[in-house]
Structures are given as C-alpha cells and as structure tokens.
Amino acid sequence: MDFYKILLSAHKGFGYLELLLVTLFIIALLATMFGFSGKVNKFLKKTTLFTMIFFHVQFLMGIFLLFVSPGLKAAMASGTLMSDAYSRQTFVEHPFSMLIAAVLLTIINRKVKSSDTISLKIVIMGLIAVGLFAFAFPWTRVFGA
C-alpha cells in the first residue's frame, strides 16, 4: 500500500471523527446560546478547541492529498476540472469550502476563548462554518451510495 492510499484512508477516518466533533460543537453552541445565562462554559470551549484542531489537521492532510492526487493531474490535463461535476466537487468546491470553514472555526475559537458570554454573531458564524462543512463533506463516498 503506497503512502497516498494510507493518507487517503487516514483522511477518510478523520472524517468520521470530525463528524462527531462538529455534532458536539453544534450541541454545545446551541445549548449555550439558548441556555438561561448565555455564558460560555468549559464544554463549549473544549469542543470548539478540539473541533478546530482536528479540522485543521484534516484540512492539512486534504491539501497534501490534493496536490499529490493523480485525479487532479488527470482532470487538469484533460481540461475537465470545472466541466465535470465530480472533479469540480472533489478538487475545487470541497477544499475551498473546508478552507473557509476552518478560518471561521479559528475565529470562533478565538472569540469563545476571550468572551464570557456568547453572542449571536458567534452562533451565526458557527452555523455558517457547519453549513459549509456539511455542503463540502463527501457523504456518498464516506457512507456509501
């Protein structure tokens, strides 16, 4: 088994972990927002931190996979990168959506760490980040067709 396939399997495995962490993040975010006090608690701080860390690790593995992918090279050589829906989703929409979601999670982590209460702005950014994650996540490849 070559290094590309090992890293691809690790990227897919981290995807399951990231799904769990994003679910915990949304639960913590909404529970804090709709709680009686709206104060940031330890659970929200920890889930935000771990979601951000694993999201960044996952993103770095994905970027490395993107640049060594034989599929990207073939799509660029044949000129079908943007005209083929599969290639566009895999090599353009997925990485850029995940990049924006990672940036938003970093901003959210910083705001959660430095604030005592949660604001609607943080919740909206969190929902946008999770929405981008859900849009770009390859559901059919991970869970089958």
GROMACS .gro file of C-alpha atoms in nm:
model
  145
    1MET     CA    1   0.000   0.000   0.000
    2ASP     CA    2   0.152   0.330  -0.102
    3PHE     CA    3   0.168   0.649   0.101
    4TYR     CA    4  -0.112   0.819  -0.095
    5LYS     CA    5  -0.362   0.541  -0.012
    6ILE     CA    6  -0.259   0.538   0.355
    7LEU     CA    7  -0.306   0.914   0.380
    8LEU     CA    8  -0.637   0.890   0.192
    9SER     CA    9  -0.759   0.627   0.441
   10ALA     CA   10  -0.648   0.845   0.732
   11HIS     CA   11  -0.827   1.143   0.578
   12LYS     CA   12  -1.144   0.936   0.548
   13GLY     CA   13  -1.107   0.805   0.905
   14PHE     CA   14  -1.059   1.153   1.044
   15GLY     CA   15  -1.379   1.247   0.861
   16TYR     CA   16  -1.579   1.025   1.098
   17LEU     CA   17  -1.411   1.184   1.399
   18GLU     CA   18  -1.473   1.529   1.258
   19LEU     CA   19  -1.843   1.450   1.215
   20LEU     CA   20  -1.862   1.360   1.582
   21LEU     CA   21  -1.675   1.674   1.689
   22VAL     CA   22  -1.886   1.902   1.470
   23THR     CA   23  -2.201   1.747   1.617
   24LEU     CA   24  -2.072   1.809   1.970
   25PHE     CA   25  -1.974   2.164   1.872
   26ILE     CA   26  -2.323   2.243   1.741
   27ILE     CA   27  -2.485   2.093   2.052
   28ALA     CA   28  -2.257   2.295   2.281
   29LEU     CA   29  -2.303   2.613   2.079
   30LEU     CA   30  -2.681   2.594   2.069
   31ALA     CA   31  -2.708   2.482   2.433
   32THR     CA   32  -2.500   2.780   2.539
   33MET     CA   33  -2.695   3.018   2.316
   34PHE     CA   34  -3.036   2.903   2.429
   35GLY     CA   35  -2.932   2.840   2.790
   36PHE     CA   36  -3.055   3.064   3.066
   37SER     CA   37  -2.734   3.259   3.114
   38GLY     CA   38  -2.566   3.250   2.772
   39LYS     CA   39  -2.232   3.223   2.948
   40VAL     CA   40  -1.951   3.036   2.777
   41ASN     CA   41  -1.879   2.715   2.966
   42LYS     CA   42  -1.589   2.469   2.965
   43PHE     CA   43  -1.773   2.223   2.742
   44LEU     CA   44  -1.813   2.482   2.467
   45LYS     CA   45  -1.451   2.596   2.499
   46LYS     CA   46  -1.317   2.239   2.479
   47THR     CA   47  -1.540   2.127   2.193
   48THR     CA   48  -1.457   2.441   1.997
   49LEU     CA   49  -1.086   2.389   2.054
   50PHE     CA   50  -1.083   2.019   1.963
   51THR     CA   51  -1.309   2.072   1.663
   52MET     CA   52  -1.076   2.343   1.537
   53ILE     CA   53  -0.760   2.136   1.596
   54PHE     CA   54  -0.892   1.825   1.423
   55PHE     CA   55  -1.041   2.035   1.145
   56HIS     CA   56  -0.700   2.190   1.079
   57VAL     CA   57  -0.526   1.851   1.083
   58GLN     CA   58  -0.790   1.717   0.845
   59PHE     CA   59  -0.751   2.020   0.621
   60LEU     CA   60  -0.371   1.987   0.605
   61MET     CA   61  -0.399   1.619   0.513
   62GLY     CA   62  -0.654   1.709   0.247
   63ILE     CA   63  -0.436   1.981   0.096
   64PHE     CA   64  -0.144   1.740   0.076
   65LEU     CA   65  -0.371   1.481  -0.087
   66LEU     CA   66  -0.497   1.741  -0.330
   67PHE     CA   67  -0.153   1.827  -0.460
   68VAL     CA   68  -0.034   1.467  -0.498
   69SER     CA   69  -0.365   1.336  -0.635
   70PRO     CA   70  -0.345   1.162  -0.971
   71GLY     CA   71  -0.710   1.260  -1.029
   72LEU     CA   72  -0.634   1.632  -1.014
   73LYS     CA   73  -0.347   1.597  -1.258
   74ALA     CA   74  -0.566   1.399  -1.499
   75ALA     CA   75  -0.855   1.646  -1.473
   76MET     CA   76  -0.625   1.942  -1.535
   77ALA     CA   77  -0.453   1.768  -1.826
   78SER     CA   78  -0.782   1.681  -1.995
   79GLY     CA   79  -0.936   2.022  -1.925
   80THR     CA   80  -1.238   1.880  -1.740
   81LEU     CA   81  -1.164   2.020  -1.396
   82MET     CA   82  -1.455   2.265  -1.396
   83SER     CA   83  -1.683   2.098  -1.651
   84ASP     CA   84  -1.703   1.760  -1.476
   85ALA     CA   85  -1.924   1.773  -1.162
   86TYR     CA   86  -1.724   1.508  -0.976
   87SER     CA   87  -1.388   1.678  -1.040
   88ARG     CA   88  -1.525   2.022  -0.955
   89GLN     CA   89  -1.672   1.897  -0.626
   90THR     CA   90  -1.363   1.697  -0.531
   91PHE     CA   91  -1.085   1.933  -0.634
   92VAL     CA   92  -1.242   2.282  -0.615
   93GLU     CA   93  -1.558   2.311  -0.404
   94HIS     CA   94  -1.455   2.066  -0.129
   95PRO     CA   95  -1.115   2.223  -0.050
   96PHE     CA   96  -1.231   2.585  -0.069
   97SER     CA   97  -1.542   2.526   0.141
   98MET     CA   98  -1.335   2.346   0.402
   99LEU     CA   99  -1.079   2.630   0.400
  100ILE     CA  100  -1.348   2.888   0.469
  101ALA     CA  101  -1.498   2.667   0.740
  102ALA     CA  102  -1.154   2.625   0.902
  103VAL     CA  103  -1.099   3.001   0.904
  104LEU     CA  104  -1.442   3.057   1.059
  105LEU     CA  105  -1.375   2.793   1.325
  106THR     CA  106  -1.047   2.964   1.410
  107ILE     CA  107  -1.224   3.297   1.453
  108ILE     CA  108  -1.496   3.132   1.662
  109ASN     CA  109  -1.238   2.964   1.885
  110ARG     CA  110  -1.067   3.295   1.949
  111LYS     CA  111  -1.395   3.470   2.030
  112VAL     CA  112  -1.512   3.187   2.260
  113LYS     CA  113  -1.182   3.191   2.448
  114SER     CA  114  -1.184   3.566   2.501
  115SER     CA  115  -1.552   3.621   2.579
  116ASP     CA  116  -1.758   3.542   2.886
  117THR     CA  117  -2.090   3.533   2.703
  118ILE     CA  118  -2.182   3.410   2.361
  119SER     CA  119  -2.317   3.650   2.101
  120LEU     CA  120  -2.548   3.591   1.809
  121LYS     CA  121  -2.259   3.676   1.574
  122ILE     CA  122  -2.058   3.379   1.703
  123VAL     CA  123  -2.356   3.146   1.665
  124ILE     CA  124  -2.420   3.262   1.309
  125MET     CA  125  -2.053   3.215   1.217
  126GLY     CA  126  -2.065   2.868   1.374
  127LEU     CA  127  -2.375   2.774   1.175
  128ILE     CA  128  -2.216   2.904   0.855
  129ALA     CA  129  -1.899   2.701   0.925
  130VAL     CA  130  -2.103   2.387   0.991
  131GLY     CA  131  -2.315   2.456   0.682
  132LEU     CA  132  -2.003   2.479   0.465
  133PHE     CA  133  -1.872   2.162   0.626
  134ALA     CA  134  -2.199   1.979   0.556
  135PHE     CA  135  -2.205   2.109   0.197
  136ALA     CA  136  -1.850   2.001   0.121
  137PHE     CA  137  -1.849   1.673   0.311
  138PRO     CA  138  -1.844   1.378   0.067
  139TRP     CA  139  -2.143   1.196   0.219
  140THR     CA  140  -2.180   0.934  -0.054
  141ARG     CA  141  -1.812   0.843  -0.059
  142VAL     CA  142  -1.789   0.810   0.318
  143PHE     CA  143  -2.118   0.634   0.387
  144GLY     CA  144  -2.173   0.466   0.050
  145ALA     CA  145  -2.430   0.536  -0.216
   0.00000   0.00000   0.00000
